[in-house]
Structure formats: structure tokens, C-alpha cells
Tab-separated table of C-alpha atoms in Angstrom:
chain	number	residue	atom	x	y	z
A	63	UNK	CA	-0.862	2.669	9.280
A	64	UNK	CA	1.161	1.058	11.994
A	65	UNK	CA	-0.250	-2.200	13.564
A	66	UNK	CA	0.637	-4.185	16.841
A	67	UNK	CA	-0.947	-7.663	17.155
A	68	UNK	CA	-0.996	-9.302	20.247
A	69	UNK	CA	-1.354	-13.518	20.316
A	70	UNK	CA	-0.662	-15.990	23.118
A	71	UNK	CA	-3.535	-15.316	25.295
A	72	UNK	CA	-5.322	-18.624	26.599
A	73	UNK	CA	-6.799	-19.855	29.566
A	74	UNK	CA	-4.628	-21.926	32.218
A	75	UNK	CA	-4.670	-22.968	35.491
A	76	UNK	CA	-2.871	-21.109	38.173
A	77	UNK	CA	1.149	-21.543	38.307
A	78	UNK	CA	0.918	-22.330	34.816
A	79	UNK	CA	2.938	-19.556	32.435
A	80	UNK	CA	2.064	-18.264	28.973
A	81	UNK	CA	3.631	-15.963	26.651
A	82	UNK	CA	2.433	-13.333	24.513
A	83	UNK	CA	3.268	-11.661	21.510
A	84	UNK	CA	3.072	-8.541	20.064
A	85	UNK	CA	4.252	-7.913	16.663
A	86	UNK	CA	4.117	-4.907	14.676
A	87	UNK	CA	4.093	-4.133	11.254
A	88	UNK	CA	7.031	-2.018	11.028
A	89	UNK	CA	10.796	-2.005	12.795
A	90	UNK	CA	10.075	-1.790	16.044
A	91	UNK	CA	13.584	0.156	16.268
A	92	UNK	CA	11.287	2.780	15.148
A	93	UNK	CA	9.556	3.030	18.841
A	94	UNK	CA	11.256	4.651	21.702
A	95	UNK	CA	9.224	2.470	24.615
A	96	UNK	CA	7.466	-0.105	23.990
A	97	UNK	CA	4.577	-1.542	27.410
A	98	UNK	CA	1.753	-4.219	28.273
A	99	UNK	CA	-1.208	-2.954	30.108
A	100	UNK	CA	-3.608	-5.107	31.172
A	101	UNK	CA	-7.613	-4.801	31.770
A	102	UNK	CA	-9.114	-6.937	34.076
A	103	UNK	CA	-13.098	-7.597	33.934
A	104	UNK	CA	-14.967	-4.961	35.169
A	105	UNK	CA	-11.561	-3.265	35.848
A	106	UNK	CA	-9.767	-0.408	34.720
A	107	UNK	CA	-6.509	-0.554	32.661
A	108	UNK	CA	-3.219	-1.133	34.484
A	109	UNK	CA	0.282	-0.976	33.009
A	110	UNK	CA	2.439	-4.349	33.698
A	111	UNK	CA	5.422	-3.391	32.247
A	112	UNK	CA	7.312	-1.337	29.529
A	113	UNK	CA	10.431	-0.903	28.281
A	114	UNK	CA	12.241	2.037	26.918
A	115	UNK	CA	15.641	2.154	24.932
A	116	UNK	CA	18.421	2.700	26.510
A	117	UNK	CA	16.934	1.399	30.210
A	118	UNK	CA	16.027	-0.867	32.130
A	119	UNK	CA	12.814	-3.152	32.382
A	120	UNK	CA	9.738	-1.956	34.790
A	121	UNK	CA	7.389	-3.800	36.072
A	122	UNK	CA	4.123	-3.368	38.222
A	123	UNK	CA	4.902	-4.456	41.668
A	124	UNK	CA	2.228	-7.319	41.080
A	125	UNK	CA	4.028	-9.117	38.650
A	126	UNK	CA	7.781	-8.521	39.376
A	127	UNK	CA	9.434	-11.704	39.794
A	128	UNK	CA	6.982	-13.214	37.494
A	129	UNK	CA	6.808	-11.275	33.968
A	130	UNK	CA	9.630	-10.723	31.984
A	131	UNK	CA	9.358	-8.155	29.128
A	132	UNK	CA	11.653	-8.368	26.166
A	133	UNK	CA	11.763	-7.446	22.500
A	134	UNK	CA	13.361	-9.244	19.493
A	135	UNK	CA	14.083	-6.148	16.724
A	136	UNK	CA	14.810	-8.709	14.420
A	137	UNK	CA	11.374	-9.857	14.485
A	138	UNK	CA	9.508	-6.921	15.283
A	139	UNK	CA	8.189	-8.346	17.997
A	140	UNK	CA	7.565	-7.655	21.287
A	141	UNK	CA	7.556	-10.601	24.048
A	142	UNK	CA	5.148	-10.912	27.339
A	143	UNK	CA	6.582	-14.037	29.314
A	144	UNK	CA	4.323	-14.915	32.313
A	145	UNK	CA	4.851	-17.497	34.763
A	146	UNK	CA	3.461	-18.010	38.495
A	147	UNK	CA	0.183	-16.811	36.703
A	148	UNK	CA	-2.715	-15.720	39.255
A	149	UNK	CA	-6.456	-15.632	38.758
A	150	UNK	CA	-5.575	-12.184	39.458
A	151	UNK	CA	-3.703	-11.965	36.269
A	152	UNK	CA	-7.019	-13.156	34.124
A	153	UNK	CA	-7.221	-9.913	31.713
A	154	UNK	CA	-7.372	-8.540	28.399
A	155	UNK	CA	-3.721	-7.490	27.508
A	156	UNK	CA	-2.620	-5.328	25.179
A	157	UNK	CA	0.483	-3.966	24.064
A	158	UNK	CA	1.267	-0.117	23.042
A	159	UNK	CA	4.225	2.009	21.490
A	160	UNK	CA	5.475	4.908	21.377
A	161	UNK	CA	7.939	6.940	19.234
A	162	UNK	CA	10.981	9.158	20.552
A	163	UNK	CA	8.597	12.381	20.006
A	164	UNK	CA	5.341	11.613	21.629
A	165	UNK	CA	4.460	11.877	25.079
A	166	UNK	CA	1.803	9.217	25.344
A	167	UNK	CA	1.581	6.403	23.556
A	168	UNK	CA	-0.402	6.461	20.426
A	169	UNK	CA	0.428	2.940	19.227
A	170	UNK	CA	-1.770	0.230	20.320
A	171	UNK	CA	-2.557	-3.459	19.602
A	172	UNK	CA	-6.282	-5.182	19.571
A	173	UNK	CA	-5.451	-7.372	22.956
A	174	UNK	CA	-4.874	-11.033	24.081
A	175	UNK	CA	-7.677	-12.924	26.298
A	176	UNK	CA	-5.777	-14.390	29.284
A	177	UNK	CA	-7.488	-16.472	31.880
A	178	UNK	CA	-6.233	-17.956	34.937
A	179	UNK	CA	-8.463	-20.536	36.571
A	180	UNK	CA	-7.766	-21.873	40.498
């Protein structure tokens, strides 16, 4: 069975950064798109970013200029860089994949704590 674990989560204080990690227990060439969502308390989930092969980077206007989403295929791991963080950006995050032939995606991790104090 396929497995994404996120790490990285913490708390910090507001305009400090953090980054998580998502690794998976196969080649992640394997996934067509690859995203973080994020759940804040009390919240529903919210996608932060994702990124497909082939494209670009997206990003939730809340975080643009902040987040950077990247990948290392030699690792199998995908990479959640945060910086500028918010107490608005205190969540549970998860990551999620997807393969060339699904719609949705079916793939997803356990989540990350992050908390962001003022």
C-alpha cells in the first residue's frame, strides 16, 4: 500500500518559516500531481498548493509569495517551505497524490501539526 508521511510541523512564532516533508514510500515519479491542503481548527480543508508534471506551481492566493512547493524524485519526497508564517497559517497539513489516471486524489498522508503563535 502506498504511504505519504508528512514531518516538519511545529509551533513558531509569527514571521518565523518551517518546512515540511512529505515522503512516500514509492517513486514519486509514479504520481502525476502531487498538493498540500491544509485544515485549520474548527475549519474546513483548503488546498495551499500542488504541483502537477509538466506545469507550473499553484498556490492559494493566501500564501503566494510565502510557500514554495517543490519535490526531490530522488528522494521521494515532497517539500512544503513556509516563511512569513501567520497565525492564520496554524493548521493540520497534509499532503496528497495522485496518479496520471485518477481524477481525485486518492493518495494521502496522516498530517503535520503547525502552529503559529503572535
Amino acid at each position: 500500500q502506498v504511504q505519504l508521511v508528512e514531518s516538519g510541523g511545529g509551533s513558531v512564532q509569527a514571521g518565523g518559516s518551517l518546512r515540511l516533508s512529505c515522503a512516500a514510500s514509492i517513486s514519486i515519479n509514479n504520481f502525476y500531481c502531487m498538493r498540500w491542503v491544509r485544515q485549520p481548527p474548527g475549519k474546513g480543508r483548503e488546498g495551499v498548493a500542488f504541483i502537477c508534471d509538466m506545469s507550473t506551481p499553484e498556490y492559494a492566493d493566501s500564501v503566494k509569495g510565502r510557500f514554495t512547493i517543490s519535490k526531490d524524485n530522488a528522494k521521494n519526497t515532497l517539500y512544503l517551505e513556509m516563511n512569513s508564517l501567520k497565525p492564520e497559517d496554524t493548521a493540520m497539513y497534509y499532503c496528497a497524490a495522485r496518479g496520471p489516471s485518477d481524477p481525485d486524489y486518492k493518495i494521502w498522508g496522516q498530517g503535520t501539526q503547525v502552529i503559529v503563535s503572535s
